[in-house]
Every structure is written in C-alpha cells, then in structure tokens.
XYZ file of C-alpha atoms in Angstrom:
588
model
C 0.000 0.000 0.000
C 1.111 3.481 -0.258
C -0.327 6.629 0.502
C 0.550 10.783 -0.709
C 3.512 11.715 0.395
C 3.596 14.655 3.117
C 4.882 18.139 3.161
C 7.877 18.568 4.964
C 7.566 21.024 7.988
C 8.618 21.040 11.799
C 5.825 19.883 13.618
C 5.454 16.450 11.531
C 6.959 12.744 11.910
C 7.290 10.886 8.586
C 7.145 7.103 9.158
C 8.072 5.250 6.319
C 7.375 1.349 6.229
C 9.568 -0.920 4.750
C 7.861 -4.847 4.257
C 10.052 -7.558 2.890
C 9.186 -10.411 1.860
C 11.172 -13.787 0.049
C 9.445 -14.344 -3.553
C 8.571 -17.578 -2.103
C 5.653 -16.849 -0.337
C 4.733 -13.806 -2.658
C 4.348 -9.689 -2.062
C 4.071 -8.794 1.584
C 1.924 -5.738 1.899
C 0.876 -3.071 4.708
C -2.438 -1.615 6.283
C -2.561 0.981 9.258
C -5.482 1.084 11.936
C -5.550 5.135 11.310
C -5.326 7.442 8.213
C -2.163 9.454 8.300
C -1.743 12.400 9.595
C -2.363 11.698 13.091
C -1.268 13.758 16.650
C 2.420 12.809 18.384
C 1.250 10.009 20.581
C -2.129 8.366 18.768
C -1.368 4.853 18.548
C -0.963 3.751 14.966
C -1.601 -0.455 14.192
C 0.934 -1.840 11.805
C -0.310 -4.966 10.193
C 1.524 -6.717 7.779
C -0.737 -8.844 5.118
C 1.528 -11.899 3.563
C 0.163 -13.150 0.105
C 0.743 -16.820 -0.959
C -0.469 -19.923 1.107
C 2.838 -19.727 2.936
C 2.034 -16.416 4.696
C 0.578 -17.523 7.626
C 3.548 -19.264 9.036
C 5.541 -16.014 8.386
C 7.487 -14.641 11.469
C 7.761 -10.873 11.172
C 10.519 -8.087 12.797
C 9.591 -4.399 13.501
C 12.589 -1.656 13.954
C 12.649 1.915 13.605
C 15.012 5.014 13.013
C 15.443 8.573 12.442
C 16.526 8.631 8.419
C 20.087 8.221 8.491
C 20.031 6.837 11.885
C 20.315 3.082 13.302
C 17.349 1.534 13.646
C 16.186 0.232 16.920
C 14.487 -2.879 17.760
C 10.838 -2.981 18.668
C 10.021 -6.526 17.902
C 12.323 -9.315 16.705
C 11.015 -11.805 14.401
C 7.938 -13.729 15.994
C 4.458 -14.951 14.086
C 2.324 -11.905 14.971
C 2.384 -9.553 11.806
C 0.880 -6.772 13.999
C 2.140 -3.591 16.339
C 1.059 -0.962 18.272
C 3.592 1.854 17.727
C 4.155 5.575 18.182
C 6.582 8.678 18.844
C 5.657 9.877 22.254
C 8.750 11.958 23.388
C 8.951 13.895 19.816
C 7.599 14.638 16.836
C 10.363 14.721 14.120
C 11.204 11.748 10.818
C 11.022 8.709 11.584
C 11.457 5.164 9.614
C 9.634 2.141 10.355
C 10.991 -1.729 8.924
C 8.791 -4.116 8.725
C 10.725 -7.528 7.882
C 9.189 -11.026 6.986
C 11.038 -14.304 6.855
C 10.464 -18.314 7.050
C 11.289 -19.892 10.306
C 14.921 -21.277 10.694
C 16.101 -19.305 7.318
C 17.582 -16.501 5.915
C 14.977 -15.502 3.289
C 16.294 -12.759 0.465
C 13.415 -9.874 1.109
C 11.513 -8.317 -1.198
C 10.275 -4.150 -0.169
C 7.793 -1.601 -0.022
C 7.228 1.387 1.612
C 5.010 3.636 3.206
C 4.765 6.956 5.020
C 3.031 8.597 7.776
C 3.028 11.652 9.442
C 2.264 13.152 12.931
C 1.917 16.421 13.968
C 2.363 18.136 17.101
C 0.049 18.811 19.578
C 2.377 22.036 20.930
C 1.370 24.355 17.697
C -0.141 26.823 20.313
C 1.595 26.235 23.149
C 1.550 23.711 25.662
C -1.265 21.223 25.690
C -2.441 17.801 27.516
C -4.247 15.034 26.461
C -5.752 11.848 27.341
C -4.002 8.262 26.590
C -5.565 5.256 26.081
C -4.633 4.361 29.895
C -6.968 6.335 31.979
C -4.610 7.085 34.859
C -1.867 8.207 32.183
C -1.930 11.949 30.619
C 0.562 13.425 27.638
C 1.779 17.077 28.216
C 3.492 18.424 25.019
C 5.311 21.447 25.522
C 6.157 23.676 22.075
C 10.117 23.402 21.109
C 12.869 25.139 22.918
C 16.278 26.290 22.404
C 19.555 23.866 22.086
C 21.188 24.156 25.440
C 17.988 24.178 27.776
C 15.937 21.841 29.539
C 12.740 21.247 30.180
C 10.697 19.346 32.720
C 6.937 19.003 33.688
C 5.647 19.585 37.267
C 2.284 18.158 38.761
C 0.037 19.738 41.244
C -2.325 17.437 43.181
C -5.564 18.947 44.672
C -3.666 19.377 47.754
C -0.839 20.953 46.157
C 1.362 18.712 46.500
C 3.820 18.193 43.731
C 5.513 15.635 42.073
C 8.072 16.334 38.712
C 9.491 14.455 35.790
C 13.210 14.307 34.726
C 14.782 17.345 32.743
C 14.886 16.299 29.209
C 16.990 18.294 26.937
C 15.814 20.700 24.236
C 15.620 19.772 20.795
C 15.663 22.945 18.022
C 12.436 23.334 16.328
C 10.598 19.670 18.272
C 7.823 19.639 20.651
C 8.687 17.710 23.742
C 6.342 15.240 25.467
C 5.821 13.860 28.570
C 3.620 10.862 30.046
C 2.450 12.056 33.298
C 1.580 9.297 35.384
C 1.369 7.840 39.331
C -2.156 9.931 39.774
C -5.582 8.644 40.965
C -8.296 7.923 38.332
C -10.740 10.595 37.977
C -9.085 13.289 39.842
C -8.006 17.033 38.832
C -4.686 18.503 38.428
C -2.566 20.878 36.597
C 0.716 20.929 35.448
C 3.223 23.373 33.839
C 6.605 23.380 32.306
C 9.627 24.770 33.587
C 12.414 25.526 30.983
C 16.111 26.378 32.529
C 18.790 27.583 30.565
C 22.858 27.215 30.772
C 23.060 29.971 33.300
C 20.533 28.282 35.795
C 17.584 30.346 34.847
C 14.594 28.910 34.853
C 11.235 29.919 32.740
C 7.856 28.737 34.231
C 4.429 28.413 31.597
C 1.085 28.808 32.493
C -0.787 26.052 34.405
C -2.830 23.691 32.577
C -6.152 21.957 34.217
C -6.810 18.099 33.297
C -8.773 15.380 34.897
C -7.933 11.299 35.062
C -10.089 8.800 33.853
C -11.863 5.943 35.570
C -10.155 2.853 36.013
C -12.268 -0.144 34.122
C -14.725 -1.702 36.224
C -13.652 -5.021 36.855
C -10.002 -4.210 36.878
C -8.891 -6.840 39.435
C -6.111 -4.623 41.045
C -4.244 -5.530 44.386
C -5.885 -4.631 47.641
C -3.447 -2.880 50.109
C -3.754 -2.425 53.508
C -1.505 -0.525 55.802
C -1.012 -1.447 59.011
C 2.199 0.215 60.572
C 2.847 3.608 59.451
C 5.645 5.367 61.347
C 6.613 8.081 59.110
C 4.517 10.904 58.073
C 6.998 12.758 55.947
C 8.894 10.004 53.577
C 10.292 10.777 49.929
C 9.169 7.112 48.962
C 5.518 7.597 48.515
C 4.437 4.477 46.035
C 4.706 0.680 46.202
C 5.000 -0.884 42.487
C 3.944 -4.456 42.667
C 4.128 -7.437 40.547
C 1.062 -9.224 41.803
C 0.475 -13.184 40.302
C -3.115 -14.713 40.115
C -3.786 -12.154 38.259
C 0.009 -10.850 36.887
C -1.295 -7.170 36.813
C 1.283 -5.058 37.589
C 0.068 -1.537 39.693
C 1.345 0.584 41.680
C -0.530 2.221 44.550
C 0.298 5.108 46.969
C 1.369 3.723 50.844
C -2.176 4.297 51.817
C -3.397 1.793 49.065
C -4.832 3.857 46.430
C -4.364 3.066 43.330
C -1.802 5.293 41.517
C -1.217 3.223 37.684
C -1.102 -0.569 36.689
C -0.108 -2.244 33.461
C -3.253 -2.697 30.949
C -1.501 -5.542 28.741
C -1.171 -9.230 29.452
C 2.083 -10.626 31.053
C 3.288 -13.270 33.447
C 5.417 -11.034 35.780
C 7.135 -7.536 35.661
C 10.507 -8.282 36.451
C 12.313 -4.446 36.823
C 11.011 -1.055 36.769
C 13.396 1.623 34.957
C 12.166 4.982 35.030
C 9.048 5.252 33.256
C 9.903 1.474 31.201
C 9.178 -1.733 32.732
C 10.558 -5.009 31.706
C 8.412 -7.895 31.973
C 8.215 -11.664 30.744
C 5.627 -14.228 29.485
C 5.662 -17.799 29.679
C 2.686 -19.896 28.534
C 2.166 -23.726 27.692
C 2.996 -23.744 24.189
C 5.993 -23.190 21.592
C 8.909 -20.895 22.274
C 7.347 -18.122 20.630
C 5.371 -17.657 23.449
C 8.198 -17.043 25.608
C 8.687 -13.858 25.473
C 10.346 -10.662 27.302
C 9.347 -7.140 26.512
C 9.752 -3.797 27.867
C 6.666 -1.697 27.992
C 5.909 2.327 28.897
C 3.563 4.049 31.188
C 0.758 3.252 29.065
C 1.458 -0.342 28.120
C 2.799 0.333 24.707
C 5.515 -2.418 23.565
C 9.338 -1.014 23.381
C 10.994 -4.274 22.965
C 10.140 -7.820 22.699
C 11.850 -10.620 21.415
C 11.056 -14.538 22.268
C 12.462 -17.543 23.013
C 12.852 -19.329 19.460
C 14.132 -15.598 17.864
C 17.317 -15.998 20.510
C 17.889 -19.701 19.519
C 18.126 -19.230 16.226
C 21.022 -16.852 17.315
C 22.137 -19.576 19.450
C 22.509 -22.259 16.789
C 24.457 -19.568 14.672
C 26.406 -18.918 17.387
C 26.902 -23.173 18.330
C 25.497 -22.817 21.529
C 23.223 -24.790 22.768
C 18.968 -23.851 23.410
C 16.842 -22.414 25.575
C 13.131 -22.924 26.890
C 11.671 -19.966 28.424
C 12.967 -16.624 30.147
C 11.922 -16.065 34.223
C 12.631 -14.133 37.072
C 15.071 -11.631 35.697
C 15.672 -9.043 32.667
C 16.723 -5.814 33.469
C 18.530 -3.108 31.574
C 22.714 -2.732 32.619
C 24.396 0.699 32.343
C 26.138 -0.125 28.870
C 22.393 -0.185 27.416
C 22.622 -4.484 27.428
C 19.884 -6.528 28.570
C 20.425 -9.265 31.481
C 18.385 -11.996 31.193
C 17.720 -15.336 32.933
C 16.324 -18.246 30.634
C 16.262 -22.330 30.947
C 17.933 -24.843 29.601
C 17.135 -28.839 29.984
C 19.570 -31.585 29.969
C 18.325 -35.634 30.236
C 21.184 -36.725 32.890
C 21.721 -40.740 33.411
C 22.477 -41.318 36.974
C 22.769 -38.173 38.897
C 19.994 -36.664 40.793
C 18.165 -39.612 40.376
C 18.472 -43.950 39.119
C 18.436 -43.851 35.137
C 17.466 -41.050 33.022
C 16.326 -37.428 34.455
C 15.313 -34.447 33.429
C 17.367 -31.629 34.689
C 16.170 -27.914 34.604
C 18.795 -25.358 35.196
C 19.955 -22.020 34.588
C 21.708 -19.602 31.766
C 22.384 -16.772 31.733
C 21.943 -14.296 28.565
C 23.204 -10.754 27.681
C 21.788 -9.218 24.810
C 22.774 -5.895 23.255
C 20.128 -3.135 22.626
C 18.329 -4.628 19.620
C 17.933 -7.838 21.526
C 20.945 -9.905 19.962
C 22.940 -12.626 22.077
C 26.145 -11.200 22.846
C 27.066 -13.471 25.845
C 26.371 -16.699 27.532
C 26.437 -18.707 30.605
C 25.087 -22.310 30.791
C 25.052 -23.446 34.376
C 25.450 -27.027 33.257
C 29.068 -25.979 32.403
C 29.996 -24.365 36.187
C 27.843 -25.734 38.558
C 27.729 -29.239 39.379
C 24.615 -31.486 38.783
C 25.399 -34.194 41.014
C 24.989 -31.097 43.672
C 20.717 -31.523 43.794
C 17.755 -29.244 44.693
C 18.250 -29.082 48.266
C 14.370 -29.441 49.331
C 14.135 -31.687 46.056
C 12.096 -29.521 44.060
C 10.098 -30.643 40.412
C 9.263 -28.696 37.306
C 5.831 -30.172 35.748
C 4.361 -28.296 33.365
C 2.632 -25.044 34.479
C 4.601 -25.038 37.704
C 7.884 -23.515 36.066
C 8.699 -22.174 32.939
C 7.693 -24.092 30.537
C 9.532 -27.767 30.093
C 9.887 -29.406 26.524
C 12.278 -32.521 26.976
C 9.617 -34.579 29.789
C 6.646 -34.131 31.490
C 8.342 -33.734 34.658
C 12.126 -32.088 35.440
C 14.409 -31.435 38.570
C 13.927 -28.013 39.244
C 17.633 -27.967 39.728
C 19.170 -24.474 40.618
C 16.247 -21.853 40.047
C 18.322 -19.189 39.994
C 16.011 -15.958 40.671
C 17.711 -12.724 40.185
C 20.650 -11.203 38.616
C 22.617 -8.274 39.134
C 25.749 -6.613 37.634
C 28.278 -5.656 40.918
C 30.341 -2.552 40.192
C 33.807 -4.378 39.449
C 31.542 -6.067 35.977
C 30.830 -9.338 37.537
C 26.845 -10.382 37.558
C 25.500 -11.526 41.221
C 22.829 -14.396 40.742
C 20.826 -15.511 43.637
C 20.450 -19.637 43.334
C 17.474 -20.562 45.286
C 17.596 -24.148 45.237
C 21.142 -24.660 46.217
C 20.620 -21.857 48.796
C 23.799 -20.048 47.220
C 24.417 -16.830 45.767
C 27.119 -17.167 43.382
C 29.763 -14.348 41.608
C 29.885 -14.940 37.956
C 33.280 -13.899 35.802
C 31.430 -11.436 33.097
C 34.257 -8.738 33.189
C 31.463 -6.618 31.367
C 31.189 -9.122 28.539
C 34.913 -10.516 28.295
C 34.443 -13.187 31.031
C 34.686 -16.448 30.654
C 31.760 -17.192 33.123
C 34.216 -18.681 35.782
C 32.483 -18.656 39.380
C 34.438 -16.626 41.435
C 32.954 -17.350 44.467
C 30.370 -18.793 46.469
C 28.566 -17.726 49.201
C 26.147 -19.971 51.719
C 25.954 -22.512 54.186
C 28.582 -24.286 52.319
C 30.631 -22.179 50.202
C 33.711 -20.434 50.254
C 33.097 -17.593 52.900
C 33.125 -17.982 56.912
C 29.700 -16.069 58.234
C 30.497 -14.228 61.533
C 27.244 -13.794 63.310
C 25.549 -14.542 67.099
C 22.713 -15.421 65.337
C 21.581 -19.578 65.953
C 20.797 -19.537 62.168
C 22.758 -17.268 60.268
C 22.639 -18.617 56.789
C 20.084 -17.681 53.993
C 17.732 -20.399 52.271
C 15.696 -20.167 49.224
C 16.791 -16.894 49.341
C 15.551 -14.167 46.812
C 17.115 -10.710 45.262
C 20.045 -11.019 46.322
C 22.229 -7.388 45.418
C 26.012 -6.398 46.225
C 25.620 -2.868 46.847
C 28.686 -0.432 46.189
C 29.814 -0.297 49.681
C 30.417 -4.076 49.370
C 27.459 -5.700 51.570
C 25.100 -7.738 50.063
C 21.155 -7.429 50.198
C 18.691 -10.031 50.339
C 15.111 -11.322 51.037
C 15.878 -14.745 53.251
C 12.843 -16.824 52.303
C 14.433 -19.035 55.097
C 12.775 -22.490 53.725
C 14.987 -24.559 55.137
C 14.727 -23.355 59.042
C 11.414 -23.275 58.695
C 11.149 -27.159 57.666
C 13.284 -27.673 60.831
C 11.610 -25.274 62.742
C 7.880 -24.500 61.926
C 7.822 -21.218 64.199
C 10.680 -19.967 62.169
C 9.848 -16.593 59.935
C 11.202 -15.130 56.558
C 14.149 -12.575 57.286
C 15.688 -9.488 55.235
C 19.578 -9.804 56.089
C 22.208 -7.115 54.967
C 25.596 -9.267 54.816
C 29.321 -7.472 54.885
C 31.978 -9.027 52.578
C 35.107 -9.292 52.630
C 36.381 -10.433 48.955
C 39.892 -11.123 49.830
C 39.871 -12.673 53.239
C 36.363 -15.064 51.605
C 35.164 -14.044 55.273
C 31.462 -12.827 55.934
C 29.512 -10.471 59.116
C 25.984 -10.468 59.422
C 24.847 -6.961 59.820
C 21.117 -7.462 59.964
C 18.628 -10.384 60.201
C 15.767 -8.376 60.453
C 12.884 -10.355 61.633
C 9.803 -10.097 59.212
C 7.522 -11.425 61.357
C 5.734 -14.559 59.232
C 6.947 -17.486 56.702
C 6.988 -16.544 53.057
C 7.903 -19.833 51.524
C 8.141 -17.974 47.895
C 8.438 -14.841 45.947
C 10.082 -11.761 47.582
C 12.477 -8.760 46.686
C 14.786 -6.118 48.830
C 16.400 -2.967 48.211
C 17.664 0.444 49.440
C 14.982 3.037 49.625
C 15.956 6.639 48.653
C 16.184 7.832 52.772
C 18.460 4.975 53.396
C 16.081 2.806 54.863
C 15.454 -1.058 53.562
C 12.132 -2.258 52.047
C 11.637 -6.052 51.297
C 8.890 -7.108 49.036
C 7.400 -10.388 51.659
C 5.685 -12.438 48.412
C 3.667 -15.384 49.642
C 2.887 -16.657 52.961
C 0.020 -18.930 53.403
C -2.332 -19.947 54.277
C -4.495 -17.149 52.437
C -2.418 -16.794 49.660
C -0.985 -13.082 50.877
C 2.123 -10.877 50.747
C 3.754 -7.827 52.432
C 5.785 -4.929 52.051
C 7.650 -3.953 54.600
C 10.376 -1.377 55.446
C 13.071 -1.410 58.118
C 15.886 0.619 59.305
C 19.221 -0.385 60.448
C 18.595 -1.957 63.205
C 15.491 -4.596 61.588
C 12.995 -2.080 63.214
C 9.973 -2.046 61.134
C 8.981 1.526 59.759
C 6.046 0.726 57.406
C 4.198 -2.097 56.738
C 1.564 -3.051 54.515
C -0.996 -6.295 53.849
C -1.333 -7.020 50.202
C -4.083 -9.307 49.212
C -2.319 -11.864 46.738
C 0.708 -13.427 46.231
C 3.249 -10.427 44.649
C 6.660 -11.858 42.759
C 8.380 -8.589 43.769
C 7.415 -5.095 44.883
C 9.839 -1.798 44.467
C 9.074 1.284 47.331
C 9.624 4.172 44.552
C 9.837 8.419 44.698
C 7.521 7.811 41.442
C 7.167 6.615 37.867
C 9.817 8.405 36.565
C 12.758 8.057 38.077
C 14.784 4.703 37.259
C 15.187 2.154 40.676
C-alpha cells in the first residue's frame, strides 16, 4: 500500500514502512489502523498482510530510526504480523521496517514502503491530552532552544507536587511527557519549567486536566496498611508485581491506586524509570516465551522470544533455551540481562536412570535484543549437587519444560545483578547459594568466582543460631560491598515451623572469603516464595514479603538499620516482587 507523500515542515513525523518479503511466499503488503496524519502520541496499528499460502507461518521483525540513523528494535522476528507503535517523546522523521522471513532461514526480502506523518500537539503552546490508559496523561510542551531543559511539574488537589526528569531541548521539536502515578478521575494541573545554561529557569502557564476511571472489573491488588511510622517520607508508592492475576500496579502507601499495566504478562521483572521489563511464559511453543519492555501506558518497546534468541544460538553453536523467568533488566552499557532455561536428560545423577534436569543460563543481549554473551550453568555448577528441598518442574509449575513431562527443578536461579567491578551476582534458590559470575562486562569467561552460603567459600560471623540464607531471593552487592537479600528461610522453617522469613544485609570481605551479618531483620511470618529487597531513597530497607500462606498473601515492609519495622503493609495476593519508589519516573 502506499499513501501521498507529506509536506515537509517542523511539527510532523514521517514514518516510512519498509515490508520484505522472500518471492517464495509472494508480495508482503501493509495496512494501518488510522489514516495518516495523526497527533504525536495516537497509537498507529501496523499490520503486515503476507500473500501466498505460505504467509501464515511467516514470522515478522519491527525496527525503527530517524533517516540516516540506526534503527532500533521494537520486535524481533515472531508470528504476529501486527504492532502498536508511536513517537511519544517527539515529533520529528522517523522510519519504520517491517521484515518477513520463514522460520529457521535466511529468506532474500523483497520491499515496499510507506509513510506517515504526525503532527504536534504544541502548535499553540503547551497542551495535555488523554491516553488510552486512563490514569496516564501526555503534556506536550512547544520546542525550545539547544542548550535548555525542560521538565513538567504536577500539582495534586492538595498541592502537593511531584516532577518528571529534565529532558533536553531539541531545536524546532515539541517535547512530550507521560504524566503518570495519579488517581483515576481526579483534577490537576501541570506546567513546564524551561532552565537555561546559566541556571535560569522559565515557568508556563498552568494547565487543568482530569484522570479517567479505572475499568470496572479491573482486578487490582488490595493494600492495607497497618504500621505507618513516618509521616513525611520521599518514597511515597509501592509498584507491585502481583500473580493470580500478573497485573502489575502501583498504589500510593495508603493503598490507592496510583497506575497498573493494561496488557497481558506473566510477571514484571524491573522497573526503569518510566519502562518496565516484563516476561511471558505460557504452555505452548517458544514463541510464546517472550520478554518485553513496555511504557507508562502499556505500549511495547521491545520484545523478542524464546525461538528468535535460539536461532542466534545455533548460529552462534550454543546450545537452546526454553523460556525466560525471574530476571531481565537493563545494565548501564544499554545491554539486557536476562535469565532463561535450559534442559539436559542426565543418566544417573539426581536420580536412578534417566532425568530431566532444569537449570539455569544466563543471557546478555545488546540493545536490539541480539545474544552477545552466555552462561550455561550445566558448564559451572555441578549437577550431582541436587535441589536441596528436592524440588520438580511439571508443566505449568515452572517455565515451561519441553524434553519430559516432569524435570528437577535444579538451581532456580532468581535474580541477577551486575556488581560494580563487571561481575553479575545471581541468587540460586535451590542450592541456597548466591554465586559471583566472571562477566568482566562481557569478556568473562563465566568462571564462578565465588560462592557464598551454608557451604561455600566464605566464613559467616554472626551470634545469630541460624545465620545462613535459604531459598533466598534478590540477592544485590551494593557499592559499599554488603550484600542485600530477602531470606525466604525455607529450610529453618522445615526444621523449625515457628521460624519466619528474614531481610539480612551481609558485609563481605572479597579477599579474606570471610562474611559479618549486619542485619537479620525479623519479618515477622513465613513466606515460603516470591520476595524482593532494596535500598529506599532515605536509606532505609524495604523487602517485598511475596507469599505466605495460608491465604495466599504478601507484604511490604520497610526497616531501618537496626530490623525495626517503619512501614508495613498487607497485600491481598501473592506479589513476585514489589519496588518502594519516589515515582514513575525516576529509574530504581
């Protein structure tokens, strides 16, 4: 399809559309959801229609660029021929690629093109604007000068105020901002400051705008404060990743209901400043094993599945994966740190004859979602080492599982973390370990530098009767060189019944492989899964309880120093992890 090609000007994006297609399966051609032009920020549907009886088993990529620039990745190749896309920072040129290919192959593609333009909403002056996510707004301020910022500020009804990064100027483009972490229909203004090199700083007028109303039937989590020692506190919202449903919202410390994710996902893994990462995993092929990284008002950014990064693995001779879980996050070099599966039938070892073993790898992936690193467990750990507490994979209970009906749930590794010296931290549930990997930001050979747990290579100094972590989730080295974690504590509490889940800050000493327990903070019940810890802004600790039954509940709780509980909340479903945040702006 094509369309009349726009007049140039300042205020317009023109999105061009390349399609390719192999002469195999015929011409590959391309419909939009909306006529062109439309406002910066409408969401535009991209659907790619294959000709030929071969087009339905297509697998199709989506990237864009500035012209001249290198494109980005928004989708890798994967069967859907359809995506939501649209500029919501800037209007400006833009080209889209739309790619189609045979599975397993490297199909020659055949082109065509076809633009679009958006135009500002700024032409006036400042303006805001509804999204398609009721408790999500779009402020688009007219251009300023090269060598300013801008930023957006927020009045509540009370006057309170909340602000969103500086963002620089860009000659002649409107700049936009998602304004989000507000109650549904509720009125507030905002305005725009602009500051220039000297420090000077240029306020607009206020603008009035009202939320929508959250969909009835939204089946948000319910939560329910009941220690509350602070009344002035710079963390003011608690970002969840609830399961049963996997909604992801975030709610104020009160329990109202502040934003939550309107897609479909299995669990949010990371929140980034305005960008989430997230992951699927669903009975089915590997194409349904996805990750993606989504904005404020749900809209894809990336995605790329599980079969899309074998093929890369086969080219590169490594060996497969399943499915992704527990972990992707962005790393300061703009990579992607991932944790995925991999399955192995053992003979003899964890079991008489043949077994299914489940373990981990590890995956970096540059920008665009390409493998650029690996780390099979299976080649540093060793198997004859089992699941402490004997865990099983069946299907629906882990990832998915594709060699047996049944697997040892073998190491279950559950977070990962880049320390400062380049290594990646990875928290190994089932063998009760966290372990140091040897990435040297991307030149390591995967080596495991050390071990630390019950058994590994570090002496724990501590009064405590039980010092040592089990089943342990989150666990983070933090730059002054004392690791952070959520102590699930599985195995006391099989010993000891009365024995309750613990948030522990642990000093290292690298060179001496010797260990002091700075705080075993008490949480107060048994979470036998799920959980997450971290430093909140004033210093303080919160630690994300996930799921203690019976009842099917979790927590959120926040401690100082000492393990002395500051805030504490009742959440009314199991929650994978939670994040105490200033707001939705602001990377964690």
């Amino acid at each position: 399809m094509f369309a009349a090609f726009p007049k140039n000007n300042n205020n317009s994006i023109f999105l061009f559309l390349l399609v390719f297609a192999a002469p195999v399966f015929g011409q590959v051609s391309l419909r939009t959801s909306l006529p062109s032009p439309q406002p910066v920020g409408t969401p535009v549907n991209w659907i790619a229609d294959a000709a030929g009886s071969a087009g339905s088993g297509l697998w199709y990529r989506f990237r864009v660029r500035e012209p001249g620039g290198e494109f980005r990745m928004i989708r890798d190749f994967a069967p859907d021929p359809e995506i939501e896309w649209t500029s919501a920072e800037t209007d400006g040129s833009f080209e889209m690629e739309v790619a189609a290919k045979t599975p397993f192959s490297d199909d020659a593609f055949k082109t065509s093109s076809m633009p679009f333009t958006m135009t500002s909403r700024a032409v006036r002056g400042p303006a805001v604007s509804p999204t398609k996510h009721p408790l999500v707004t779009l402020y688009s301020a007219p251009p300023c000068a090269e060598g300013e910022s801008i930023r957006v500020v927020v009045l509540t009804p009370q006057q309170a105020r909340q602000a969103t990064p500086r963002r620089a100027c860009v000659a002649g483009k409107s700049i936009n901002f998602y304004l989000a972490g507000l109650r549904e229909n509720t009125g507030y203004s905002a305005f725009h400051e602009i500051e220039n090199a000297g420090g000077a700083i240029t306020t607009s007028d206020s603008l009035n705008f009202q939320t929508g109303l959250i969909p009835s039937g939204t089946a948000l989590p319910i939560v329910t404060p009941f220690v509350r020692r602070l009344t002035e506190h710079p963390s003011q919202m608690l970002l969840m990743a609830p399961l049963f449903p996997n909604l992801p919202a975030a709610t104020d410390l009160e329990g109202q209901v502040l934003w939550y994710y309107p897609g479909t996902i299995s669990v949010m893994t990371r929140a980034e400043g305005g960008r989430f990462w997230g992951l699927t995993q669903s009975p089915g092929p590997r194409t349904l094993q996805k990750i993606r990284e989504f904005d404020l008002t749900g809209m894809t950014l990336r995605e790329t599945n599980a079969e899309r990064i074998n093929e890369q693995l086969r080219a590169l001779g490594k060996r497969q994966i399943g499915g992704f879980h527990h972990e992707v996050r962005t790393l300061p070099d703009g990579r992607i740190l991932v944790l995925a599966t991999a399955e192995e039938i053992m003979t003899d070892v964890q079991g008489p004859g043949e077994v299914n073993v489940v373990g981990d790898v590890i995956l970096v992936l540059d920008a665009n979602v390409q493998v650029v690193w690996t780390w099979y467990g299976f080649d540093h750990l060793d198997p004859r080492q089992a699941a402490i507490l004997d865990e099983k994979c069946s299907i629906g209970s882990c990832p998915p599982i594709y060699l047996a009906a049944e697997g040892n749930d073998w190491t279950h590794a559950n977070s990962a973390q880049l320390a400062a010296d380049g290594s990646i931290i990875v928290s190994v549930r089932h063998l009760d370990t966290v372990i140091k990997v040897n990435y040297a930001n991307g030149s390591g050979d995967g080596a495991i530098l050390w071990t630390l747990g019950k058994d590994g290579d570090f002496f724990l100094e501590s009064t405590a009767a039980e010092p040592w972590f089990s089943h342990q989730h989150d666990a983070a080295l933090l730059p002054d060189g004392t690791l952070l974690l959520f102590d699930n504590g599985n195995v006391r509490h099989g010993a000891d019944p009365s024995a309750t889940s613990r948030g522990q800050i642990i000093a290292l000493d690298e060179s001496s492989r010797s260990a002091r327990l700075l705080m075993n903070a008490d949480l107060g019940a048994y979470h036998f899964a799920l959980g997450s810890a971290h430093v909140l802004a004033e210093g303080t600790f919160h630690f994300g309880a996930g799921w203690i039954l019976p009842g099917d509940r979790a927590a959120a709780i926040e401690v100082d120093g000492t393990g002395a509980i500051w805030y504490s909340a009742d959440i009314d479903r199991p929650i994978y992890r939670s994040f105490r945040i200033l707001d939705l702006y602001t990377a964690q």
